[in-house]
Amino acid sequence: MIEKTEFGKKINRRPLIVSILLSLIIGGLGFFISFSVALGLFLVVLFLLIFIYYPNNLPKMFGHWQLEKHGVSYYKLISYHDRLKMIFLPDRIDYQFISFSQVKKCYIVESDKKYDLQNILTINPAKQSFFPWLRRPFYLVLDLNKGKILLDLSWNQRHDPKNTLYRVSNVLEIITKKIN
């Protein structure tokens, strides 16, 4: 068995750096009018990016998760506070761990259709957009004893469309064997 299989992109300092740089550029353009306009534009753009744009799109941009020997680890992105913590402190990430014993069933959701191990090869995943808010749903769903976990696959489908389906079918097969 594979020791660890990873999906998604790990969080880094990119959201914070991009927010500051874009705010500086737009604030710099406002400097031609006046200093107070430049400062206002800088603060408004910085606020919008750090406190609205990135927290809303973080799961699709940095939805890292991994299949391990005894279960699945994924970023804890449940609350707004968790998402802000990931933006400001990407080195101190909280992972959630789901043991295979907690999983009742697993399947893939692509757009509005469900696929399990029997019909996984009939998936024809849509091309994913560069913009995270335009990406179509493409998840591995883990039905647990208490709730569901949606593990994003859209980042992988966007950046490695040829291998994603093969890797996902392997993961689905491993999880299905472990829970049965």
PDB file of C-alpha atoms in Angstrom:
ATOM      1  CA  MET A   1       0.000   0.000   0.000  1.00  0.00           C
ATOM      2  CA  ILE A   2       1.060   3.576  -0.629  1.00  0.00           C
ATOM      3  CA  GLU A   3       2.419   5.229   2.529  1.00  0.00           C
ATOM      4  CA  LYS A   4       0.759   8.615   1.837  1.00  0.00           C
ATOM      5  CA  THR A   5      -1.169  10.119  -1.089  1.00  0.00           C
ATOM      6  CA  GLU A   6      -1.643  13.887  -1.163  1.00  0.00           C
ATOM      7  CA  PHE A   7      -4.198  16.055  -2.946  1.00  0.00           C
ATOM      8  CA  GLY A   8      -4.691  19.798  -3.148  1.00  0.00           C
ATOM      9  CA  LYS A   9      -2.163  22.502  -2.483  1.00  0.00           C
ATOM     10  CA  LYS A  10      -0.546  23.206   0.858  1.00  0.00           C
ATOM     11  CA  ILE A  11      -1.082  26.640   2.332  1.00  0.00           C
ATOM     12  CA  ASN A  12       1.770  29.111   2.130  1.00  0.00           C
ATOM     13  CA  ARG A  13       2.254  32.848   2.608  1.00  0.00           C
ATOM     14  CA  ARG A  14       0.903  33.654  -0.850  1.00  0.00           C
ATOM     15  CA  PRO A  15      -2.516  35.014   0.294  1.00  0.00           C
ATOM     16  CA  LEU A  16      -0.871  37.493   2.642  1.00  0.00           C
ATOM     17  CA  ILE A  17       1.844  38.557   0.179  1.00  0.00           C
ATOM     18  CA  VAL A  18      -0.571  38.948  -2.749  1.00  0.00           C
ATOM     19  CA  SER A  19      -2.954  40.949  -0.574  1.00  0.00           C
ATOM     20  CA  ILE A  20      -0.232  43.360   0.520  1.00  0.00           C
ATOM     21  CA  LEU A  21       1.256  43.765  -2.965  1.00  0.00           C
ATOM     22  CA  LEU A  22      -2.094  44.310  -4.667  1.00  0.00           C
ATOM     23  CA  SER A  23      -3.096  46.789  -1.948  1.00  0.00           C
ATOM     24  CA  LEU A  24       0.176  48.677  -2.411  1.00  0.00           C
ATOM     25  CA  ILE A  25      -0.312  48.878  -6.172  1.00  0.00           C
ATOM     26  CA  ILE A  26      -3.898  50.117  -5.947  1.00  0.00           C
ATOM     27  CA  GLY A  27      -3.017  52.444  -3.069  1.00  0.00           C
ATOM     28  CA  GLY A  28      -0.098  53.740  -5.141  1.00  0.00           C
ATOM     29  CA  LEU A  29      -2.481  54.625  -7.949  1.00  0.00           C
ATOM     30  CA  GLY A  30      -4.581  56.566  -5.450  1.00  0.00           C
ATOM     31  CA  PHE A  31      -1.460  58.500  -4.444  1.00  0.00           C
ATOM     32  CA  PHE A  32      -1.829  60.559  -7.629  1.00  0.00           C
ATOM     33  CA  ILE A  33      -4.994  62.022  -6.119  1.00  0.00           C
ATOM     34  CA  SER A  34      -3.941  62.454  -2.489  1.00  0.00           C
ATOM     35  CA  PHE A  35      -2.292  60.662   0.376  1.00  0.00           C
ATOM     36  CA  SER A  36      -5.576  60.064   2.199  1.00  0.00           C
ATOM     37  CA  VAL A  37      -7.133  58.463  -0.923  1.00  0.00           C
ATOM     38  CA  ALA A  38      -4.060  56.257  -1.314  1.00  0.00           C
ATOM     39  CA  LEU A  39      -4.212  55.162   2.317  1.00  0.00           C
ATOM     40  CA  GLY A  40      -7.955  54.553   2.097  1.00  0.00           C
ATOM     41  CA  LEU A  41      -7.625  52.462  -1.075  1.00  0.00           C
ATOM     42  CA  PHE A  42      -4.768  50.486   0.440  1.00  0.00           C
ATOM     43  CA  LEU A  43      -6.754  49.647   3.578  1.00  0.00           C
ATOM     44  CA  VAL A  44     -10.005  48.838   1.728  1.00  0.00           C
ATOM     45  CA  VAL A  45      -8.325  46.487  -0.766  1.00  0.00           C
ATOM     46  CA  LEU A  46      -6.264  44.841   1.983  1.00  0.00           C
ATOM     47  CA  PHE A  47      -9.397  44.299   4.083  1.00  0.00           C
ATOM     48  CA  LEU A  48     -11.403  42.894   1.146  1.00  0.00           C
ATOM     49  CA  LEU A  49      -8.671  40.454   0.152  1.00  0.00           C
ATOM     50  CA  ILE A  50      -7.627  39.215   3.593  1.00  0.00           C
ATOM     51  CA  PHE A  51     -10.989  39.163   5.338  1.00  0.00           C
ATOM     52  CA  ILE A  52     -13.415  38.348   2.512  1.00  0.00           C
ATOM     53  CA  TYR A  53     -11.838  36.972  -0.694  1.00  0.00           C
ATOM     54  CA  TYR A  54      -9.281  34.539   0.706  1.00  0.00           C
ATOM     55  CA  PRO A  55     -11.374  33.112   3.568  1.00  0.00           C
ATOM     56  CA  ASN A  56     -14.211  32.358   1.128  1.00  0.00           C
ATOM     57  CA  ASN A  57     -11.976  30.744  -1.502  1.00  0.00           C
ATOM     58  CA  LEU A  58      -9.366  29.075   0.713  1.00  0.00           C
ATOM     59  CA  PRO A  59     -10.849  25.552   0.498  1.00  0.00           C
ATOM     60  CA  LYS A  60     -10.656  25.548  -3.305  1.00  0.00           C
ATOM     61  CA  MET A  61      -7.257  27.247  -3.470  1.00  0.00           C
ATOM     62  CA  PHE A  62      -5.496  25.423  -0.634  1.00  0.00           C
ATOM     63  CA  GLY A  63      -7.690  22.410   0.093  1.00  0.00           C
ATOM     64  CA  HIS A  64      -4.823  20.081   0.959  1.00  0.00           C
ATOM     65  CA  TRP A  65      -5.659  16.612   2.274  1.00  0.00           C
ATOM     66  CA  GLN A  66      -3.854  13.312   2.398  1.00  0.00           C
ATOM     67  CA  LEU A  67      -4.663   9.643   2.583  1.00  0.00           C
ATOM     68  CA  GLU A  68      -2.524   7.965   5.198  1.00  0.00           C
ATOM     69  CA  LYS A  69      -2.098   4.454   6.526  1.00  0.00           C
ATOM     70  CA  HIS A  70      -4.891   4.655   9.111  1.00  0.00           C
ATOM     71  CA  GLY A  71      -7.127   7.428   7.789  1.00  0.00           C
ATOM     72  CA  VAL A  72      -7.381  10.819   6.137  1.00  0.00           C
ATOM     73  CA  SER A  73      -5.871  14.132   7.316  1.00  0.00           C
ATOM     74  CA  TYR A  74      -7.169  17.442   6.018  1.00  0.00           C
ATOM     75  CA  TYR A  75      -6.993  21.138   6.823  1.00  0.00           C
ATOM     76  CA  LYS A  76      -9.357  22.305   9.518  1.00  0.00           C
ATOM     77  CA  LEU A  77     -11.350  24.916   7.578  1.00  0.00           C
ATOM     78  CA  ILE A  78     -14.589  24.711   9.499  1.00  0.00           C
ATOM     79  CA  SER A  79     -14.844  28.215  10.910  1.00  0.00           C
ATOM     80  CA  TYR A  80     -13.961  31.687   9.720  1.00  0.00           C
ATOM     81  CA  HIS A  81     -11.407  31.858  12.549  1.00  0.00           C
ATOM     82  CA  ASP A  82      -9.672  28.705  11.228  1.00  0.00           C
ATOM     83  CA  ARG A  83      -9.397  30.258   7.764  1.00  0.00           C
ATOM     84  CA  LEU A  84      -7.972  33.531   9.083  1.00  0.00           C
ATOM     85  CA  LYS A  85      -5.459  31.588  11.148  1.00  0.00           C
ATOM     86  CA  MET A  86      -4.337  29.778   7.986  1.00  0.00           C
ATOM     87  CA  ILE A  87      -3.829  33.087   6.183  1.00  0.00           C
ATOM     88  CA  PHE A  88      -1.871  34.788   8.969  1.00  0.00           C
ATOM     89  CA  LEU A  89      -0.093  31.744  10.447  1.00  0.00           C
ATOM     90  CA  PRO A  90       0.394  29.168   7.661  1.00  0.00           C
ATOM     91  CA  ASP A  91       3.145  27.460   9.669  1.00  0.00           C
ATOM     92  CA  ARG A  92       0.750  26.623  12.525  1.00  0.00           C
ATOM     93  CA  ILE A  93      -1.879  24.615  10.719  1.00  0.00           C
ATOM     94  CA  ASP A  94      -4.440  22.481  12.493  1.00  0.00           C
ATOM     95  CA  TYR A  95      -5.184  19.199  10.778  1.00  0.00           C
ATOM     96  CA  GLN A  96      -8.275  17.107  11.300  1.00  0.00           C
ATOM     97  CA  PHE A  97      -7.832  13.334  11.206  1.00  0.00           C
ATOM     98  CA  ILE A  98     -10.554  10.899  10.232  1.00  0.00           C
ATOM     99  CA  SER A  99      -9.887   7.247  10.970  1.00  0.00           C
ATOM    100  CA  PHE A 100     -11.155   4.674   8.486  1.00  0.00           C
ATOM    101  CA  SER A 101     -13.271   3.219  11.301  1.00  0.00           C
ATOM    102  CA  GLN A 102     -15.343   6.446  11.324  1.00  0.00           C
ATOM    103  CA  VAL A 103     -16.150   6.253   7.597  1.00  0.00           C
ATOM    104  CA  LYS A 104     -19.387   4.506   6.610  1.00  0.00           C
ATOM    105  CA  LYS A 105     -19.238   5.157   2.859  1.00  0.00           C
ATOM    106  CA  CYS A 106     -17.189   7.109   0.310  1.00  0.00           C
ATOM    107  CA  TYR A 107     -17.936   8.359  -3.179  1.00  0.00           C
ATOM    108  CA  ILE A 108     -17.016  11.066  -5.673  1.00  0.00           C
ATOM    109  CA  VAL A 109     -19.249  14.028  -6.514  1.00  0.00           C
ATOM    110  CA  GLU A 110     -18.602  15.674  -9.861  1.00  0.00           C
ATOM    111  CA  SER A 111     -20.986  18.527 -10.643  1.00  0.00           C
ATOM    112  CA  ASP A 112     -24.265  16.998  -9.387  1.00  0.00           C
ATOM    113  CA  LYS A 113     -23.533  13.320 -10.031  1.00  0.00           C
ATOM    114  CA  LYS A 114     -22.324  10.680  -7.576  1.00  0.00           C
ATOM    115  CA  TYR A 115     -19.752   8.059  -8.512  1.00  0.00           C
ATOM    116  CA  ASP A 116     -18.576   5.114  -6.458  1.00  0.00           C
ATOM    117  CA  LEU A 117     -15.957   2.445  -7.074  1.00  0.00           C
ATOM    118  CA  GLN A 118     -18.235   0.589  -9.532  1.00  0.00           C
ATOM    119  CA  ASN A 119     -18.759   3.498 -11.927  1.00  0.00           C
ATOM    120  CA  ILE A 120     -15.696   5.677 -11.277  1.00  0.00           C
ATOM    121  CA  LEU A 121     -14.365   5.165 -14.794  1.00  0.00           C
ATOM    122  CA  THR A 122     -17.478   6.739 -16.310  1.00  0.00           C
ATOM    123  CA  ILE A 123     -16.536  10.162 -14.920  1.00  0.00           C
ATOM    124  CA  ASN A 124     -15.709  12.748 -17.519  1.00  0.00           C
ATOM    125  CA  PRO A 125     -14.541  15.598 -15.254  1.00  0.00           C
ATOM    126  CA  ALA A 126     -15.137  19.097 -16.507  1.00  0.00           C
ATOM    127  CA  LYS A 127     -12.189  21.371 -17.112  1.00  0.00           C
ATOM    128  CA  GLN A 128     -11.680  23.482 -14.009  1.00  0.00           C
ATOM    129  CA  SER A 129     -11.425  27.256 -14.118  1.00  0.00           C
ATOM    130  CA  PHE A 130      -8.371  29.265 -13.123  1.00  0.00           C
ATOM    131  CA  PHE A 131     -10.652  31.299 -10.841  1.00  0.00           C
ATOM    132  CA  PRO A 132     -11.550  29.372  -7.673  1.00  0.00           C
ATOM    133  CA  TRP A 133     -15.077  30.785  -7.405  1.00  0.00           C
ATOM    134  CA  LEU A 134     -15.873  29.408 -10.896  1.00  0.00           C
ATOM    135  CA  ARG A 135     -14.642  25.874 -10.255  1.00  0.00           C
ATOM    136  CA  ARG A 136     -17.213  23.131 -10.544  1.00  0.00           C
ATOM    137  CA  PRO A 137     -17.785  20.795  -7.612  1.00  0.00           C
ATOM    138  CA  PHE A 138     -15.400  17.840  -7.673  1.00  0.00           C
ATOM    139  CA  TYR A 139     -15.128  16.189  -4.244  1.00  0.00           C
ATOM    140  CA  LEU A 140     -14.352  12.994  -2.483  1.00  0.00           C
ATOM    141  CA  VAL A 141     -17.175  12.656   0.029  1.00  0.00           C
ATOM    142  CA  LEU A 142     -16.676  10.690   3.222  1.00  0.00           C
ATOM    143  CA  ASP A 143     -19.938   9.790   4.943  1.00  0.00           C
ATOM    144  CA  LEU A 144     -19.175   9.512   8.630  1.00  0.00           C
ATOM    145  CA  ASN A 145     -21.162   8.298  11.589  1.00  0.00           C
ATOM    146  CA  LYS A 146     -21.815  11.988  12.321  1.00  0.00           C
ATOM    147  CA  GLY A 147     -21.938  14.082   9.150  1.00  0.00           C
ATOM    148  CA  LYS A 148     -19.992  14.326   5.919  1.00  0.00           C
ATOM    149  CA  ILE A 149     -16.541  15.523   4.923  1.00  0.00           C
ATOM    150  CA  LEU A 150     -16.007  17.028   1.465  1.00  0.00           C
ATOM    151  CA  LEU A 151     -12.411  16.750   0.263  1.00  0.00           C
ATOM    152  CA  ASP A 152     -11.773  19.001  -2.725  1.00  0.00           C
ATOM    153  CA  LEU A 153     -10.315  17.559  -5.934  1.00  0.00           C
ATOM    154  CA  SER A 154     -10.827  20.607  -8.189  1.00  0.00           C
ATOM    155  CA  TRP A 155      -7.287  21.934  -7.661  1.00  0.00           C
ATOM    156  CA  ASN A 156      -5.813  18.637  -8.809  1.00  0.00           C
ATOM    157  CA  GLN A 157      -8.204  18.456 -11.753  1.00  0.00           C
ATOM    158  CA  ARG A 158      -7.110  21.956 -12.766  1.00  0.00           C
ATOM    159  CA  HIS A 159      -3.357  21.318 -12.488  1.00  0.00           C
ATOM    160  CA  ASP A 160      -3.034  17.615 -13.327  1.00  0.00           C
ATOM    161  CA  PRO A 161      -6.133  16.480 -15.248  1.00  0.00           C
ATOM    162  CA  LYS A 162      -4.463  13.418 -16.783  1.00  0.00           C
ATOM    163  CA  ASN A 163      -3.502  11.746 -13.493  1.00  0.00           C
ATOM    164  CA  THR A 164      -6.189  12.978 -11.108  1.00  0.00           C
ATOM    165  CA  LEU A 165      -8.844  10.455 -12.075  1.00  0.00           C
ATOM    166  CA  TYR A 166      -6.395   7.565 -11.791  1.00  0.00           C
ATOM    167  CA  ARG A 167      -5.189   8.736  -8.374  1.00  0.00           C
ATOM    168  CA  VAL A 168      -8.752   9.288  -7.165  1.00  0.00           C
ATOM    169  CA  SER A 169      -9.815   5.802  -8.254  1.00  0.00           C
ATOM    170  CA  ASN A 170      -6.868   4.343  -6.311  1.00  0.00           C
ATOM    171  CA  VAL A 171      -7.834   6.326  -3.208  1.00  0.00           C
ATOM    172  CA  LEU A 172     -11.468   5.271  -3.538  1.00  0.00           C
ATOM    173  CA  GLU A 173     -10.401   1.650  -3.829  1.00  0.00           C
ATOM    174  CA  ILE A 174      -8.138   1.861  -0.748  1.00  0.00           C
ATOM    175  CA  ILE A 175     -10.804   3.554   1.387  1.00  0.00           C
ATOM    176  CA  THR A 176     -13.476   1.106   0.259  1.00  0.00           C
ATOM    177  CA  LYS A 177     -11.277  -1.864   1.192  1.00  0.00           C
ATOM    178  CA  LYS A 178     -10.482  -0.336   4.594  1.00  0.00           C
ATOM    179  CA  ILE A 179     -14.088   0.379   5.542  1.00  0.00           C
ATOM    180  CA  ASN A 180     -15.515  -2.979   4.420  1.00  0.00           C
TER     181      ASN A 180
END
